[in-house]
Short mmCIF file of C-alpha atoms and ligand atoms in Angstrom, two decimals:
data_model
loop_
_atom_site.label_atom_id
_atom_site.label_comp_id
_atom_site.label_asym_id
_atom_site.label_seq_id
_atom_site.Cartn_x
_atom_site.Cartn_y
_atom_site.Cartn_z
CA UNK A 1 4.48 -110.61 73.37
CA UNK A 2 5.42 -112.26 70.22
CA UNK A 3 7.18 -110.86 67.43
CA UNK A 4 4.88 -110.26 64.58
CA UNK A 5 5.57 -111.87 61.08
CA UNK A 6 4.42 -109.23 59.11
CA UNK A 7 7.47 -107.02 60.81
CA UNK A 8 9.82 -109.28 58.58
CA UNK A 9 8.25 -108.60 55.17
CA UNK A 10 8.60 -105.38 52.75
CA UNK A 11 5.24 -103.88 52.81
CA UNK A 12 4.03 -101.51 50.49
CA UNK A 13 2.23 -98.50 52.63
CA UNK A 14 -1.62 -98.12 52.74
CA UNK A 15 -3.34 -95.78 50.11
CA UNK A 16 -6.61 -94.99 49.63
CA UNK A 17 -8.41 -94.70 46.36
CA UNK A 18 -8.45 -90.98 46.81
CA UNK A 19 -4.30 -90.87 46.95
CA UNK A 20 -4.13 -90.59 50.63
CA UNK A 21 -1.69 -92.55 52.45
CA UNK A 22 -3.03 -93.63 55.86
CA UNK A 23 0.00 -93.29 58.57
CA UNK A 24 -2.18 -92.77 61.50
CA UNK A 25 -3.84 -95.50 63.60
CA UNK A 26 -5.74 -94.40 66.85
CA UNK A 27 -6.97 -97.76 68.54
CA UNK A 28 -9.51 -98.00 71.32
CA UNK A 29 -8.09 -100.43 74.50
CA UNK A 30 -11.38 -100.31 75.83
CA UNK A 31 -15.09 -99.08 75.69
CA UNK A 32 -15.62 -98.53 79.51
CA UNK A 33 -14.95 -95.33 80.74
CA UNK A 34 -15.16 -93.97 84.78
CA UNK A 35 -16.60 -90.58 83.48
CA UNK A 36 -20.17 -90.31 81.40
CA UNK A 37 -19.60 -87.17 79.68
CA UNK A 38 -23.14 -86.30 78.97
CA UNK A 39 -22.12 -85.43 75.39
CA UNK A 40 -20.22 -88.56 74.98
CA UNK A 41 -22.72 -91.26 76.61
CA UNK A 42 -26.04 -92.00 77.91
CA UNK A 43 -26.47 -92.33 82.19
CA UNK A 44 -26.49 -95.57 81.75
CA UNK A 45 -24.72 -97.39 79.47
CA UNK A 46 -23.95 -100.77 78.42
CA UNK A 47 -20.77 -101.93 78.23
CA UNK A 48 -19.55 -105.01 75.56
CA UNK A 49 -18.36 -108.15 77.65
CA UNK A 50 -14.96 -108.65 78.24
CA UNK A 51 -14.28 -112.06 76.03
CA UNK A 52 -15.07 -109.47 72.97
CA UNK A 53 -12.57 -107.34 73.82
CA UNK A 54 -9.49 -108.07 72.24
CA UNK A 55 -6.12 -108.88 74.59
CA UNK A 56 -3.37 -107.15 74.85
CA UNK A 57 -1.80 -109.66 73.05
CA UNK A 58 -4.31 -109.65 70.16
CA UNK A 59 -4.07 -105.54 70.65
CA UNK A 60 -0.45 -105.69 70.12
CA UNK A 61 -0.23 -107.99 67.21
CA UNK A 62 -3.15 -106.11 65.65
CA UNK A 63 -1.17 -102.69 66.01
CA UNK A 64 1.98 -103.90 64.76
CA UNK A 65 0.42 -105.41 61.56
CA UNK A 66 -0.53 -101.66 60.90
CA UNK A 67 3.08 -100.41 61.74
CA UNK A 68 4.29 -102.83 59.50
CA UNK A 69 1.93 -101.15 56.44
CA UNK A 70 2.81 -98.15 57.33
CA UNK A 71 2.32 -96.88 60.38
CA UNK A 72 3.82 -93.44 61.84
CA UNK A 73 1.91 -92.50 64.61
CA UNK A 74 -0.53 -94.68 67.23
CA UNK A 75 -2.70 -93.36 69.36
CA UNK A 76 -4.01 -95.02 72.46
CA UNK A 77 -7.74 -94.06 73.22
CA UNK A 78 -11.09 -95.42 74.58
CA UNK A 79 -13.11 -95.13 76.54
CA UNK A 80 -10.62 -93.92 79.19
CA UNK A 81 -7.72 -95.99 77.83
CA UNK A 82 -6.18 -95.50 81.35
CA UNK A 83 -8.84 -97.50 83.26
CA UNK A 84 -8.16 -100.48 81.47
CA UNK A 85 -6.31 -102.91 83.67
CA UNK A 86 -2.63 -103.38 83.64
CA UNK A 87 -2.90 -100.76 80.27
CA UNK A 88 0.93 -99.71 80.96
CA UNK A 89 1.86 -103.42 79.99
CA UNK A 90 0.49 -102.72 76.29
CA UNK A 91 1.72 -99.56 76.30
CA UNK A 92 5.31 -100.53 76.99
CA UNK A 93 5.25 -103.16 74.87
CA UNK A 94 4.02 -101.35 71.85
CA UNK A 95 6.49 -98.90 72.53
CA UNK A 96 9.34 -100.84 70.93
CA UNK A 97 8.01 -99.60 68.32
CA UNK A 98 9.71 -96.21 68.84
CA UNK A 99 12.97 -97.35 69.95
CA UNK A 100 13.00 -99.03 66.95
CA UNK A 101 12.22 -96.25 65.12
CA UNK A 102 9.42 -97.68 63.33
CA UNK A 103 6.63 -95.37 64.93
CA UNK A 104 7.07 -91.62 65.36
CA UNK A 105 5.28 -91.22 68.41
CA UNK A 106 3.34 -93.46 70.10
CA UNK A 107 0.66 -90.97 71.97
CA UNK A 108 -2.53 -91.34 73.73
CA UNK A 109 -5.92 -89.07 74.56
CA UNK A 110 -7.27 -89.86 78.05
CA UNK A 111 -9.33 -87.80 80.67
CA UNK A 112 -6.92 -87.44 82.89
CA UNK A 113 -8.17 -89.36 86.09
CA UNK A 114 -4.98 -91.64 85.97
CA UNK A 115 -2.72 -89.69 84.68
CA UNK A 116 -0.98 -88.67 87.70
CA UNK A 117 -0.30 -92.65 89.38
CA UNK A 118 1.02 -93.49 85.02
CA UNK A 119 2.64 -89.64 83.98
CA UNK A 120 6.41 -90.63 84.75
CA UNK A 121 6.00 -94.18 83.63
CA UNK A 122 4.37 -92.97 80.35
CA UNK A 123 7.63 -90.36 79.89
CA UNK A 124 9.91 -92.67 79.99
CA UNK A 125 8.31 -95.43 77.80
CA UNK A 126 8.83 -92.70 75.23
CA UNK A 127 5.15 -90.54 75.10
CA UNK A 128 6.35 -87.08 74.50
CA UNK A 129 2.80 -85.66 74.02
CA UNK A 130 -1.08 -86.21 75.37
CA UNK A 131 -4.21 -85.16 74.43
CA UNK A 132 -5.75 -84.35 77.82
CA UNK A 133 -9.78 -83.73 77.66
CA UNK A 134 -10.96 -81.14 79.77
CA UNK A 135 -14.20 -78.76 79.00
CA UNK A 136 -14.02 -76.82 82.15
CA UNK A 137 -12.20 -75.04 84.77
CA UNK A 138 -14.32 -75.12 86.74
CA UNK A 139 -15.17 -77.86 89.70
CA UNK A 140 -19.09 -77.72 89.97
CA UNK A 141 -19.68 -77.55 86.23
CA UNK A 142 -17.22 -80.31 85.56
CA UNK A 143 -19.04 -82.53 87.74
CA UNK A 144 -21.79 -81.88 85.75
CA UNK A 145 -20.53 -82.46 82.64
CA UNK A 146 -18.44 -85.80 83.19
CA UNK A 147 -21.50 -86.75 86.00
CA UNK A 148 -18.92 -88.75 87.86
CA UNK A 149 -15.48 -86.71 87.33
CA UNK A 150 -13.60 -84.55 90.42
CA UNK A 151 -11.62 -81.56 88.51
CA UNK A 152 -9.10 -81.57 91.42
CA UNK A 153 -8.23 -85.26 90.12
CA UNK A 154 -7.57 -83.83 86.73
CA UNK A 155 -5.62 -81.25 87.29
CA UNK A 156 -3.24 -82.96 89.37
CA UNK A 157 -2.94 -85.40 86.43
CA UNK A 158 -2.54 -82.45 84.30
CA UNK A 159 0.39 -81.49 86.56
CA UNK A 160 1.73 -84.59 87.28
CA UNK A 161 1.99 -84.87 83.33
CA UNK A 162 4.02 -81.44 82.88
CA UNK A 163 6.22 -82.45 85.72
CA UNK A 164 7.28 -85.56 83.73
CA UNK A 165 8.29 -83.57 80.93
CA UNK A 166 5.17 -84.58 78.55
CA UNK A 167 3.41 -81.74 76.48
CA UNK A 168 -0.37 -81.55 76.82
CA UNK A 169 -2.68 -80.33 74.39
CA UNK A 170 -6.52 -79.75 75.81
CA UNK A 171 -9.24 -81.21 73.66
CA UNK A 172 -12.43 -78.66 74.70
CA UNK A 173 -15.83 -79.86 73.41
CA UNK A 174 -17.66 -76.26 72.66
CA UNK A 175 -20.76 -76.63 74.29
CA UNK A 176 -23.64 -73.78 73.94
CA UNK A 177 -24.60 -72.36 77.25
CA UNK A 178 -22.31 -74.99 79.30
CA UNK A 179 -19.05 -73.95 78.91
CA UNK A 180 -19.28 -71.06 75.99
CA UNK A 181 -18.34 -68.32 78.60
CA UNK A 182 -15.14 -69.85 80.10
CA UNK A 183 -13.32 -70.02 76.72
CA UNK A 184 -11.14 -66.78 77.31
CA UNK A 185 -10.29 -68.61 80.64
CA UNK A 186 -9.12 -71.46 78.90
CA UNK A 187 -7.02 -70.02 76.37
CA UNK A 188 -5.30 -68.19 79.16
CA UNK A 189 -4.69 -71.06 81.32
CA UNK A 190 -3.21 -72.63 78.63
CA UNK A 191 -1.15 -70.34 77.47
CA UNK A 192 0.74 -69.94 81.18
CA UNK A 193 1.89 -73.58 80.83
CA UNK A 194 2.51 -74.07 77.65
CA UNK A 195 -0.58 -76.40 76.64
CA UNK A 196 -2.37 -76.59 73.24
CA UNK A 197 -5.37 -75.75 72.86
CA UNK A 198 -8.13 -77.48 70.56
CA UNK A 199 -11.88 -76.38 70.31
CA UNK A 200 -13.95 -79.07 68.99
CA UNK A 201 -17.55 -79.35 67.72
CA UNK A 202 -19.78 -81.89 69.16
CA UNK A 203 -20.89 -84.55 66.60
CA UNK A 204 -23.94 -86.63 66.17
CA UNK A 205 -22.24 -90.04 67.46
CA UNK A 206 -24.82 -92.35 69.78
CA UNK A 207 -27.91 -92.06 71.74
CA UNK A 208 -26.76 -89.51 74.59
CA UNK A 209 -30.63 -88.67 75.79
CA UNK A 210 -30.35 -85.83 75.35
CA UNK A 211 -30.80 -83.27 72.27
CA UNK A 212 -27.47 -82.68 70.31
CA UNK A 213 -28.93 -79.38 68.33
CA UNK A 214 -29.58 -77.39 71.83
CA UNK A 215 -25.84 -77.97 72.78
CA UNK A 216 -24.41 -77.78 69.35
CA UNK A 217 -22.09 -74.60 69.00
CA UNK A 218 -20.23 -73.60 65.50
CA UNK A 219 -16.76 -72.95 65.68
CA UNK A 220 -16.72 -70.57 63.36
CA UNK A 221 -19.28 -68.59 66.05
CA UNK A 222 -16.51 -69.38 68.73
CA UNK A 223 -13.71 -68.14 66.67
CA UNK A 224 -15.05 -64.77 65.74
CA UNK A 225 -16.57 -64.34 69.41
CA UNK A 226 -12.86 -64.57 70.38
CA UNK A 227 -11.71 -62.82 67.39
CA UNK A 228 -13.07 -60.06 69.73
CA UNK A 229 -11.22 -60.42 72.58
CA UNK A 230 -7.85 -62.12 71.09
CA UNK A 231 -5.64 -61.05 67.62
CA UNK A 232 -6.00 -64.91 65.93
CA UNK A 233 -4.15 -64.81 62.98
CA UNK A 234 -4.43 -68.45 60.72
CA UNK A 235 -1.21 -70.47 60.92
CA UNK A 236 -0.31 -72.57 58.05
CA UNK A 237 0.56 -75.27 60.64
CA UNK A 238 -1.13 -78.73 59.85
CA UNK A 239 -1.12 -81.53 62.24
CA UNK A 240 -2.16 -84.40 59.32
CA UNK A 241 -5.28 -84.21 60.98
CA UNK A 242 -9.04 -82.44 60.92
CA UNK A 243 -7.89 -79.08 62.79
CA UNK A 244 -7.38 -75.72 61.31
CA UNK A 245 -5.32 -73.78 63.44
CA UNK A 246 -4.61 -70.20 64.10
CA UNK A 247 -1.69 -68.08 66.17
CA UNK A 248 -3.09 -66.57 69.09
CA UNK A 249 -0.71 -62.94 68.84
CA UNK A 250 -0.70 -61.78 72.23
CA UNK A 251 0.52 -64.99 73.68
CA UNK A 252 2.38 -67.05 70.70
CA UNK A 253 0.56 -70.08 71.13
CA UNK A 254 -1.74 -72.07 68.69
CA UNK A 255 -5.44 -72.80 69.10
CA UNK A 256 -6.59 -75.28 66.82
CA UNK A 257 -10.67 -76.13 65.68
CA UNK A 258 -12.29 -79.27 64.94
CA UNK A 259 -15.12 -78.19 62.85
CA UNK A 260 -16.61 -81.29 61.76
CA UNK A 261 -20.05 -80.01 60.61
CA UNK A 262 -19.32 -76.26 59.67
CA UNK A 263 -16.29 -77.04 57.99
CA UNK A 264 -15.02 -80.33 56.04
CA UNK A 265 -11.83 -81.62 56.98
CA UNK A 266 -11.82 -85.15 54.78
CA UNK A 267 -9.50 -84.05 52.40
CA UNK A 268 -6.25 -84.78 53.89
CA UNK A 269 -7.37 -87.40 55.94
CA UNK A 270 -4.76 -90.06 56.92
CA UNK A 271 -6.30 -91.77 59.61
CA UNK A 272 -8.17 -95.68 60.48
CA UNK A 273 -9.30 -96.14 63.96
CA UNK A 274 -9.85 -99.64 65.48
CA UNK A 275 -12.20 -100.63 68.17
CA UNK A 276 -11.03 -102.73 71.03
CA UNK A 277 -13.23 -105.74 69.86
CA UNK A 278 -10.87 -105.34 66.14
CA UNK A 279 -14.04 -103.27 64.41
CA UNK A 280 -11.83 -101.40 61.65
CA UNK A 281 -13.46 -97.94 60.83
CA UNK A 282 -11.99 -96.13 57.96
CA UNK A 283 -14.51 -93.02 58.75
CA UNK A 284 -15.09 -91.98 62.06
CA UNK A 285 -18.60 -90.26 60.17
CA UNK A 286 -19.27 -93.33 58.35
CA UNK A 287 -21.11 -96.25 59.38
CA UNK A 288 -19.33 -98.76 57.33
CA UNK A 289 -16.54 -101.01 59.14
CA UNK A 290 -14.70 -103.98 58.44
CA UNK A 291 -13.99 -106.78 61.58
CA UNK A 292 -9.91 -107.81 61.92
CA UNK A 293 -10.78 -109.99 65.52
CA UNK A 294 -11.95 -113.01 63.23
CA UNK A 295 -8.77 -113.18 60.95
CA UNK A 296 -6.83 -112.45 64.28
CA UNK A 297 -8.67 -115.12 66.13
CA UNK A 298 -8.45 -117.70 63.43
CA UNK A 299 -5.16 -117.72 62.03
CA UNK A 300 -1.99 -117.81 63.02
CA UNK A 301 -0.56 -115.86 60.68
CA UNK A 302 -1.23 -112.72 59.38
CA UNK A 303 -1.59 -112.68 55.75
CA UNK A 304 -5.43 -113.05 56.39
CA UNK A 305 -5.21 -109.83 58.58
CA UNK A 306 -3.45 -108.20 56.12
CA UNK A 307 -5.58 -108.58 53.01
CA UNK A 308 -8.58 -107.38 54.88
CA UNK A 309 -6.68 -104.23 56.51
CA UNK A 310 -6.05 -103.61 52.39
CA UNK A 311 -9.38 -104.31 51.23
CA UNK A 312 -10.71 -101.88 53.72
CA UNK A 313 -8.38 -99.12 53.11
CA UNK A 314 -9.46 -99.80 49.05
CA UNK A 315 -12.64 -99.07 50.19
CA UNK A 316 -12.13 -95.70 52.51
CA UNK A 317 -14.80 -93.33 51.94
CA UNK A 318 -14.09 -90.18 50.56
CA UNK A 319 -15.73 -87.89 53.55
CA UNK A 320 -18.05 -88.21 56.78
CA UNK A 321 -22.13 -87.74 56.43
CA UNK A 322 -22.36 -85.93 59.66
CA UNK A 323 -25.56 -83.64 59.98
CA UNK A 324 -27.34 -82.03 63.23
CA UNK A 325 -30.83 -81.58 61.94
CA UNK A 326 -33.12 -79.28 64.53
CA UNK A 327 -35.98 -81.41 63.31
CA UNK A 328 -34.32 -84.77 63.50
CA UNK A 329 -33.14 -85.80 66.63
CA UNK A 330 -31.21 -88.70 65.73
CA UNK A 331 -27.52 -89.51 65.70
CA UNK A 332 -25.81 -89.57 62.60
CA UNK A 333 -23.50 -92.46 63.61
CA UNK A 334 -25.54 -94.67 65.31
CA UNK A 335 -22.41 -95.50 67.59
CA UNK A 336 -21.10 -93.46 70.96
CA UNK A 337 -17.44 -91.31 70.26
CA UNK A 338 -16.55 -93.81 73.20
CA UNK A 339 -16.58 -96.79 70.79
CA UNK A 340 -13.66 -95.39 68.27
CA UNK A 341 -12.09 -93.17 70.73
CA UNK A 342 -12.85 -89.69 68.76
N1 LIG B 401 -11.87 -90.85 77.51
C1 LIG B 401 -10.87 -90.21 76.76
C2 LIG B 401 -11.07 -88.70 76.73
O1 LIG B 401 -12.13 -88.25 77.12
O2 LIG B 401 -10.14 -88.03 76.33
C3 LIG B 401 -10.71 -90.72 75.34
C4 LIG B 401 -11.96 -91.04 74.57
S1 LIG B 401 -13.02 -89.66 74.25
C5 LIG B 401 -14.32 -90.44 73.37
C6 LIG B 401 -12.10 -88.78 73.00
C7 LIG B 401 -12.54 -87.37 72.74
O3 LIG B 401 -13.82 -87.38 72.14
C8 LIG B 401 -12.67 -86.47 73.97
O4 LIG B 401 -11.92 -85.29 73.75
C9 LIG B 401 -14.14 -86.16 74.04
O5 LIG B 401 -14.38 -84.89 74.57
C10 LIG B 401 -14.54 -86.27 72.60
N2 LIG B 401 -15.96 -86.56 72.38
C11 LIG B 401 -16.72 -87.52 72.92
N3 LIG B 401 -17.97 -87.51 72.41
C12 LIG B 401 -18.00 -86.52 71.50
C13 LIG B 401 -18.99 -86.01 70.61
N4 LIG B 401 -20.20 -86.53 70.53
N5 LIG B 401 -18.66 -84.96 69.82
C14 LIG B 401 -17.41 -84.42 69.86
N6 LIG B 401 -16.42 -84.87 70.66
C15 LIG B 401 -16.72 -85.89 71.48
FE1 LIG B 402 -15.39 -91.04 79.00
FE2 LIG B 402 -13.94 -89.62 77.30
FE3 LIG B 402 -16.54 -90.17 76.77
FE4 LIG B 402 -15.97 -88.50 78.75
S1 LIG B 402 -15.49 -88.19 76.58
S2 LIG B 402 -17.41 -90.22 78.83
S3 LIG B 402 -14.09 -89.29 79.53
S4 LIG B 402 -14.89 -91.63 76.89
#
């Protein structure tokens, strides 16, 4: 893939009118997924076709523009990044980027299903850590949730993963009578192999069919149920991102919580996401985006990329809008997670 021009000049970083540099890009490879989470999408689902989707090359060009302003840390998502064909070739390309020293880690979030045919390949292209999504432990109630996932695939992912020397954190969607009862299970699982552990909250992103409110479980609820079970004192560790975290005594390890709706975590936000057709969102809760494809698509160089990345960033909202309303059923964000990758 070519070298990018923008690598050549001195860039000033990205800042945001509320003083907050933005080092972290998470891009989306791709909106299809083999698992429909029933939180995540609808049954059926339409998927965009593939001349919108940018190339790797375009993909590649795109993300080092951003290293270029600035920055630190990429994250590969979807959709399941991994299903995307011949994904490893992006992956290892954009992974210069950390030999060069340019990116601090280079890290993706996936479901797992591939991980164990890409785990050594992705250690030694440099990924030292994954977000791996799981919400169960449990096979029957897995298939349920992911409608088309096997567990057993997972978990040998998940193991296939350690055995390569890459750290896993679990991303666990808290889900009100789904998997509320296993989360003692989980934090004990997680703890004998040395995994992180996030609990998130669902939010209001896309038409699911389904009601959000009669799933919807605070965090804060979670966190003092397990407050009963488990010492959880609050660490004062911050990952740049939305979680709060807390030591777990008995075991050493940290849980974190993504509390989008009972708690605000906008303030120290230093994140963009892009879409794999180059849709630039500057607030996962916000509706507002800015496209890069046509200034990719249209000129050769990449000034013109550039000077909308800035304008967009000049524009970054201060916070999300995200509300679950028991007598509104619709989505906040009118889009699926899927589309900017969580
Ligand atoms: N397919 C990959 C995976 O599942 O890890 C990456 C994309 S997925 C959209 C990223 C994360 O978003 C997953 O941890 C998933 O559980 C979470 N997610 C999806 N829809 C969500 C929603 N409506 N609310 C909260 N989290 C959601
Ligand atoms: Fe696919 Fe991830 Fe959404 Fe599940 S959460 S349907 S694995 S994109």
């Amino acid at each position: 893939m070519r070298e990018n021009d923008a690598l050549t000049k001195e860039m000033k970083p990205l800042i945001d009118p509320f003083g907050r540099t933005i080092d972290y890009l998470r891009v989306s490879v791709t909106d299809r997924c083999d698992f429909r989470c029933f939180y995540c999408m609808a049954d059926t689902m339409h998927f965009l076709p593939k001349r919108e989707v940018l190339s790797f090359e375009e993909l590649d060009r795109l993300c080092t523009v951003f290293v270029a302003l600035g920055i630190r840390k990429l994250r590969v998502t979807g959709g399941e990044p991994l299903v995307r064909k011949d994904v490893m070739t992006l992956i290892a390309s954009l992974s210069r980027h950390l030999q060069s020293g340019a990116l601090d880690e280079l890290t993706l979030t996936t479901n797992g299903s591939q991980l164990s045919k890409h785990a050594r390949d992705l250690a030694s292209l440099g990924i030292r850590r994954i977000n791996l999504s799981l919400d169960t432990l449990r096979a029957d109630r897995f298939a349920k949730i992911t409608r088309w996932g096997r567990l057993d695939q997972i978990l040998e992912g998940m193991e296939s993963a350690l055995a390569a020397g890459i750290k896993l954190k679990l991303n666990v969607v808290a889900l009100k009578t789904v998997n509320d009862d296993e989360f003692d299970d989980m934090i004990r699982f997680c703890a004998e192999r040395d995994m992180g552990l996030t609990f998130i909250e669902t939010m209001p992103m896309g038409e699911i069919g389904a009601d959000r409110a009669d799933m919807y479980l605070s965090l804060t609820e979670v966190r003092e149920r397990l407050q009963e079970s488990w010492r959880l004192s609050p660490s004062s560790y911050r990952s740049g991102g939305p979680a709060t975290y807390y030591t777990l005594e008995e075991t050493g390890s940290r849980i974190g919580f993504i509390s989008p709706l009972s708690h605000n975590f906008c303030e120290g936000c230093n994140r963009v996401r892009v879409t794999c057709t180059g849709t630039l969102y500057t607030c996962l809760g916000q509706e507002g985006s800015v496209d890069l494809r046509k200034a990719l698509r249209t000129s050769r160089s990449d000034d013109a990329l550039i000077d909308v990345i800035r304008s967009a960033i000049d524009r970054k909202p201060k916070g999300h809008d995200f509300v679950i309303d028991r007598n509104d059923n619709r989505p906040s964000i009118g889009r699926h997670m899927s589309v900017t990758g969580g």
